XYZ file of C-alpha atoms in Angstrom:
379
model
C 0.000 0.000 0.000
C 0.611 3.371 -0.360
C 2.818 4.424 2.424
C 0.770 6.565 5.597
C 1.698 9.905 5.955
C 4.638 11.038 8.723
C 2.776 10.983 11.579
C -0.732 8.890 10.572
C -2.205 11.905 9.018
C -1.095 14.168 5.763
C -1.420 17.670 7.211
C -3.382 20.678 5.243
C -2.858 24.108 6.254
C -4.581 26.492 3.802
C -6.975 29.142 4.696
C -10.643 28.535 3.559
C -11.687 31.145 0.594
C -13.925 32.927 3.372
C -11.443 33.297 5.771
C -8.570 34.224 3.410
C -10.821 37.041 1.889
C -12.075 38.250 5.712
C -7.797 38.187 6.512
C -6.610 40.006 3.638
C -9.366 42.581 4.110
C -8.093 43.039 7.524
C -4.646 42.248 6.510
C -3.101 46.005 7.838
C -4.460 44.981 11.610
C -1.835 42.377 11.914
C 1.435 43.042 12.678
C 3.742 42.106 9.791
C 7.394 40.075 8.875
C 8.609 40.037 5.486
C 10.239 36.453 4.976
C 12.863 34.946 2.441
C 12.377 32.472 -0.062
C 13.373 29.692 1.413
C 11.171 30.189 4.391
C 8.737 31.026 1.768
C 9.409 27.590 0.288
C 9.295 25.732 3.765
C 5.920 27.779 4.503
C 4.600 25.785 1.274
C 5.339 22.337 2.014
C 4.244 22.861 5.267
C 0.814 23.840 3.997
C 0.948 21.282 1.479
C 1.448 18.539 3.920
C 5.546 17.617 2.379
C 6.074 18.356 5.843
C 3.907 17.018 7.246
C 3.807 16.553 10.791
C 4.392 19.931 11.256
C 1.431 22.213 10.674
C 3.471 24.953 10.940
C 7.550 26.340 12.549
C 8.957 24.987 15.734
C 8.412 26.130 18.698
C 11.801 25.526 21.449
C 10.474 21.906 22.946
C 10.551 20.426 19.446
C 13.737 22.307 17.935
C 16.043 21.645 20.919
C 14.580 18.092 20.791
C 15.168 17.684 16.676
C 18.912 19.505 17.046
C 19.619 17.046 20.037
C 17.466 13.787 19.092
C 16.719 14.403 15.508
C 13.314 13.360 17.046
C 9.930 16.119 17.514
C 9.140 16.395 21.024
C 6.519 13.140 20.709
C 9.488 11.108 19.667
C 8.003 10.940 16.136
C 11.191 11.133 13.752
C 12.357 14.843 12.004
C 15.839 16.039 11.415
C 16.213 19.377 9.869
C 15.297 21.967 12.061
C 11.771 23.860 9.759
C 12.007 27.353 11.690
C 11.217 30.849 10.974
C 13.669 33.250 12.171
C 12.905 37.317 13.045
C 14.495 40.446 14.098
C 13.433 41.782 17.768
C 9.697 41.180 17.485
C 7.188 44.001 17.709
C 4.702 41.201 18.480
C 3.880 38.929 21.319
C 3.345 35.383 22.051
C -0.450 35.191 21.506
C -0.467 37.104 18.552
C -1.329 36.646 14.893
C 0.542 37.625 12.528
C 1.098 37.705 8.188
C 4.077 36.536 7.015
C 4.568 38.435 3.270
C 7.082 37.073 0.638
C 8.377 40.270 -2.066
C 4.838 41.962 -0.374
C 2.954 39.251 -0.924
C 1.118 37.978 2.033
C 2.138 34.410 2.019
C 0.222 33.285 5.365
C -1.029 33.864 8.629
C 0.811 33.145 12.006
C 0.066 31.916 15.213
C 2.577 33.179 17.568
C 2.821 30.189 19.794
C 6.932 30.869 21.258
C 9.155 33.533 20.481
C 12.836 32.407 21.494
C 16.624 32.761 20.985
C 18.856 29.861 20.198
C 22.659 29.161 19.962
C 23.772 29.414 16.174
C 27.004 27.545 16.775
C 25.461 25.094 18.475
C 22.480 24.436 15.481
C 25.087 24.402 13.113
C 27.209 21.766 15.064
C 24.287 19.595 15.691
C 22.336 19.915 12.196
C 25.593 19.755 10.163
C 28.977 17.990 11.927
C 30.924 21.278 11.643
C 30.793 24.847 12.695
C 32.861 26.116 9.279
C 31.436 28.951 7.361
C 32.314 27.508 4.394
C 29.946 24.962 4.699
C 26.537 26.822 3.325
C 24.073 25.408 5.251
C 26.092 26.478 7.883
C 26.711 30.298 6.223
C 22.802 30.299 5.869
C 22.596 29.494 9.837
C 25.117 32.286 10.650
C 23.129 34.524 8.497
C 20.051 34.005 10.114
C 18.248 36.610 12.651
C 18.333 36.226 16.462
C 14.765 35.371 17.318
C 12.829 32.431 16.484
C 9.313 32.557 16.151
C 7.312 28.784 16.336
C 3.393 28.061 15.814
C 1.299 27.245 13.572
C -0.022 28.609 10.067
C -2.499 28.865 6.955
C -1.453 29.291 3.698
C -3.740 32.326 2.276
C -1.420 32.853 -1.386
C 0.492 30.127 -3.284
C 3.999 31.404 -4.315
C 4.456 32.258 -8.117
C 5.598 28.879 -9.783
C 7.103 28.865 -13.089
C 6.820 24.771 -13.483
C 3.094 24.694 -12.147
C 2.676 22.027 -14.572
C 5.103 20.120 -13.270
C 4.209 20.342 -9.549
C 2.376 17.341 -7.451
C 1.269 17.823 -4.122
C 1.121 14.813 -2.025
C -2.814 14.707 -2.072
C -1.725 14.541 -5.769
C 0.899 11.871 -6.083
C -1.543 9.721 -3.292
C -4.210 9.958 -5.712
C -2.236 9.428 -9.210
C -0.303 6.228 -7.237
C -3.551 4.724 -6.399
C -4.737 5.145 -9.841
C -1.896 3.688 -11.620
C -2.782 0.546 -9.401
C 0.964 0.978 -7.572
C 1.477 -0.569 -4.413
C 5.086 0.299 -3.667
C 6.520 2.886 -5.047
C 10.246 4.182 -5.132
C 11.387 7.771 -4.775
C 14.056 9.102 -6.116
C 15.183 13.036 -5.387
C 17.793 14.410 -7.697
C 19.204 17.879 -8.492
C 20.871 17.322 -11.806
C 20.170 15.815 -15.071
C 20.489 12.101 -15.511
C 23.270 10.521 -16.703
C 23.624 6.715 -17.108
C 24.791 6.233 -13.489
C 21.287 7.719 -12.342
C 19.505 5.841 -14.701
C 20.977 2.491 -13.743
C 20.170 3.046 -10.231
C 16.621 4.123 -10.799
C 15.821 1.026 -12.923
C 17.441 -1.373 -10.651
C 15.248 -0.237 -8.242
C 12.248 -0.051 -9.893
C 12.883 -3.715 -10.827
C 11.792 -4.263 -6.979
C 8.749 -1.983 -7.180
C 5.407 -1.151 -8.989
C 6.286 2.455 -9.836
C 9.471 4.713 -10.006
C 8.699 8.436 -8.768
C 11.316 10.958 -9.667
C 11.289 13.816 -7.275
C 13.585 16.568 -9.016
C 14.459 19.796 -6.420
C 13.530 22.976 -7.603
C 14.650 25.955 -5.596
C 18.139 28.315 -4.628
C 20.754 26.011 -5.677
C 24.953 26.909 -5.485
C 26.829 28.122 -8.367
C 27.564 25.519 -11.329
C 24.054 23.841 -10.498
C 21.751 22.873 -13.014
C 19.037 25.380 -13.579
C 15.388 23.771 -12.786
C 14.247 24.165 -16.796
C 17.471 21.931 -17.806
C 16.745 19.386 -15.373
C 13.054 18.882 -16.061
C 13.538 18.827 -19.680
C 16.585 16.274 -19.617
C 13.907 14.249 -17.801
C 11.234 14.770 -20.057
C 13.636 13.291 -22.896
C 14.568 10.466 -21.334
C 11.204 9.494 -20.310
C 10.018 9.595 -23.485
C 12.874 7.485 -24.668
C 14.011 5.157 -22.196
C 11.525 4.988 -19.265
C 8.485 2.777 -19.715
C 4.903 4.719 -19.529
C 2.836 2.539 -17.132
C 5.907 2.329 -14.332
C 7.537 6.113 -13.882
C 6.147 9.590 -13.474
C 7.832 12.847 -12.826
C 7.001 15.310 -10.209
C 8.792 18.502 -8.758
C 9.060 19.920 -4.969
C 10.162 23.353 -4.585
C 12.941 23.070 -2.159
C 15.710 24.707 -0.234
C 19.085 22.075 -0.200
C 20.810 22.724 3.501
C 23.577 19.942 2.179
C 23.059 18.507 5.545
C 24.234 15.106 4.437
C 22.807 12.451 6.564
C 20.683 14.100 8.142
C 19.082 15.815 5.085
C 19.067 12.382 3.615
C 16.289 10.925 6.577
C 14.355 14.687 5.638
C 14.300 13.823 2.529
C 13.268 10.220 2.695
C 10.455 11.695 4.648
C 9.329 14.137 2.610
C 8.358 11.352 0.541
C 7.004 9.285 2.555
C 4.416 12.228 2.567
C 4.018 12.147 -1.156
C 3.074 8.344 -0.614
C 6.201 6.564 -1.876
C 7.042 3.647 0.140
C 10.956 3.097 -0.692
C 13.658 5.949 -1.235
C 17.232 5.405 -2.944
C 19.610 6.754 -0.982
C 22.212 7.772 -2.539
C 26.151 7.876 -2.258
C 27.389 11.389 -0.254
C 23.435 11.916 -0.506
C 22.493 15.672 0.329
C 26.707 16.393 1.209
C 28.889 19.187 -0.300
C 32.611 19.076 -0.359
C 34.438 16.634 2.059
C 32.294 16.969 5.300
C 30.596 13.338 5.066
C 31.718 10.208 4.488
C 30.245 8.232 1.163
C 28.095 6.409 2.380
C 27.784 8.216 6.220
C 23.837 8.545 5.315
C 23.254 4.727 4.757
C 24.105 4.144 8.939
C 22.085 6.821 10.015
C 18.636 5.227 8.774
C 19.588 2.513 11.323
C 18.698 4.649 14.358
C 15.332 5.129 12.735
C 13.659 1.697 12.649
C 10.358 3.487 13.130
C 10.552 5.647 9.716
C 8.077 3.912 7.863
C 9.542 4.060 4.677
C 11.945 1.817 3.413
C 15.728 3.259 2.281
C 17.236 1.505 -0.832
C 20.887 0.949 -0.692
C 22.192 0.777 -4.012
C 26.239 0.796 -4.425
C 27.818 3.717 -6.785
C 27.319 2.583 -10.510
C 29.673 2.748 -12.993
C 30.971 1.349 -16.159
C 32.670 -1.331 -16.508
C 34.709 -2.100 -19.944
C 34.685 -5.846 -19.336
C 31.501 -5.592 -18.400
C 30.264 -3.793 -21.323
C 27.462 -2.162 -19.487
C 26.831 -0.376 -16.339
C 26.988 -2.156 -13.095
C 28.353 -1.790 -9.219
C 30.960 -3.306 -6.734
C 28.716 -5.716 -5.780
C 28.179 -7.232 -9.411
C 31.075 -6.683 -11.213
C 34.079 -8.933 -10.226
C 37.136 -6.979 -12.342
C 39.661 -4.897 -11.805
C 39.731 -0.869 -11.714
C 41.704 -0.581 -14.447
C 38.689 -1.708 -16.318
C 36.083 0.773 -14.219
C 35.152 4.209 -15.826
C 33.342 6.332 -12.805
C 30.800 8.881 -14.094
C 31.804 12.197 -12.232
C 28.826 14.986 -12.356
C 31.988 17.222 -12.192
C 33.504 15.266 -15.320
C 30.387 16.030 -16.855
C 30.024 19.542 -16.374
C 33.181 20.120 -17.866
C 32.656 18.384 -20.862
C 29.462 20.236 -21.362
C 30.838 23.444 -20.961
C 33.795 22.893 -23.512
C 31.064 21.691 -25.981
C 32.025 17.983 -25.922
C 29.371 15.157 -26.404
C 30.383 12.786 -23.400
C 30.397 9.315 -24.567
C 26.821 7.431 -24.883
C 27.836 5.102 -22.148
C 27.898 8.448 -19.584
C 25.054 10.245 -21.088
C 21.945 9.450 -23.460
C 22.855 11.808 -26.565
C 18.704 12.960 -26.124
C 19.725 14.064 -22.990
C 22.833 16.271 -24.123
C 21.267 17.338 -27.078
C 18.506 19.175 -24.569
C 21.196 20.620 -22.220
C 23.453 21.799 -24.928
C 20.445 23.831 -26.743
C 20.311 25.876 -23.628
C 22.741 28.953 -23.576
C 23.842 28.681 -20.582
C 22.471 25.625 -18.473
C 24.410 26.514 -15.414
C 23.622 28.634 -12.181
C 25.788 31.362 -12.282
């Protein structure tokens, strides 16, 4: 079946078209905080139920709890700290308040805890290092000095340039249930596929009824992939490669913290929300430079035996000359010599010198789409 929402119940915070009109008519009575896009983002797929649990930011019981015992304060499972930070309020606890992204109001607050926290000591917990070079430890040191926690309703969806390409997980439930898919694999990815994806995607979906692919749209770091690249490299290859009845694409607006292992359980829960029952973890999943080890993510599920959805292990794929095909350590009995790793890095540079990479990295459909992009990179 269908996996059961995080926490027995997929959360739905969005105002009801009376009471969004009756707020924004009174919308200049409330005090007001302009928020980021990322916290825009989070506010989203907290409304959406991605996050669900939550039905809205933390309040001090369940951050402390999450930074100390990657656990909410009911012991149900959560890792990444989902908060909302401030400047010295001009409101109290007991208040309402709208939260308004580029003058937008995004939402309505209730002001449950307002509280100060120890930015060293989230950015030691959440991440394994207190190094500003780390960004999702930059972003911490960035942040304001307050924290504000409570709950919220959605009363304006952010603009969204792939609409058409965005499942909630009321969505995906349905659409899985349709398709007649039992168990259903996730994969999250924030590049375009090259063989090394693919192979690990269809080796998994050899287990399953149905392959979801999750891209990440959102603030990415320099020499990313821009979203539009991504999702048409994948609309390519599904055409040509993937088969109709057993893969769909979806996209979840998203802020990376390249949190490694922990980011790697947030993730696996986020969808477990959308209704997926396994996720394919993958090698240095959610890291950034050298702070993780390979395959640190893949130990940390076992601490969380009561996750409810199902991590897939699947070695590093690569190819292997002997071989004549992709395959992994596990399979593939020769020698290095013979082993040709596909690099992202490798990739990128070939791409941006104009070079086809070899059909055994990358399906030419797929280059063919990045390539008639100007520039396909973040900048």
């Amino acid at each position: 079946m269908v996996s059961k929402p995080h926490g027995g119940k997929l959360i739905r915070r969005i105002a009801a078209p009376k009471t969004r009109d009756r707020i924004l008519s009174e919308q200049h009575e409330y005090p007001s905080v302009q928020i980021d896009h990322g916290r825009a983002i989070d506010l989203e797929n907290i409304a959406h139920g991605v996050y669900s649990p939550l039905k809205g930011f933390l309040t001090r019981d369940d951050f402390e709890s999450v930074l100390h015992h990657m656990r909410l304060s009911d012991d149900t499972p959560w890792t990444i700290p989902i908060v909302l930070d401030v400047e010295k309020p001009d409101f109290e606890e007991g208040d309402a308040i709208l939260l308004y992204y580029e003058d937008i109001p995004i939402a309505r607050m209730h002001v449950e805890e307002i509280y100060t926290y120890d930015k060293k000591e989230f950015a030691q917990n959440v991440f394994k290092t207190t190094d500003p070079e780390h960004p999702g430890v930059a972003r911490v040191y960035s942040m304001k000095d307050y924290l504000v926690g409570g709950e919220i309703e959605l009363l304006n969806e952010l603009p969204n340039p792939f609409a058409k390409y965005t499942l909630r997980p009321i969505e995906t439930r349905v659409l899985f249930k349709e398709r007649g898919w039992k168990t259903i694999v996730a994969f999250q990815t924030r590049n375009v596929p090259h063989l090394g994806h693919e192979y690990v995607q269809k080796a998994a979906l050899t287990f399953v009824d149905g392959l979801f692919i999750n891209p990440v749209l959102g603030r990415k770091k320099k020499g990313d992939y821009k979203d539009e690249v991504i999702i048409k490299a994948y609309e390519v290859l599904f055409e040509h490669y993937y088969p109709k009845d057993a893969a769909t694409l979806a996209t979840v607006r998203y802020e990376m913290r390249y949190a490694g292992p922990r980011e790697a359980i947030h993730h696996a829960i986020m969808r477990k929300n959308f209704g997926a029952t396994h996720f394919i973890v993958g090698r240095d999943h959610a890291g950034v430079g050298d702070y993780y080890g390979p395959y640190e993510a893949w130990d940390l599920f076992d601490e969380f035996p009561d996750l409810g959805i199902t991590p897939m292990f699947i070695k590093e794929s690569f190819y292997c000359r002997k071989c004549g095909g992709m395959v992994n350590a596990k399979i593939c009995p020769h020698d290095k010599e013979f082993h040709v790793r596909i690099s992202g890095t490798k990739l990128r540079k070939m791409i941006m010198a104009g070079e086809q990479p070899p059909e055994y990295m990358m399906r030419p459909e797929v280059f063919e789409v990045i390539k008639n992009f100007e520039n396909p990179f973040v900048e």
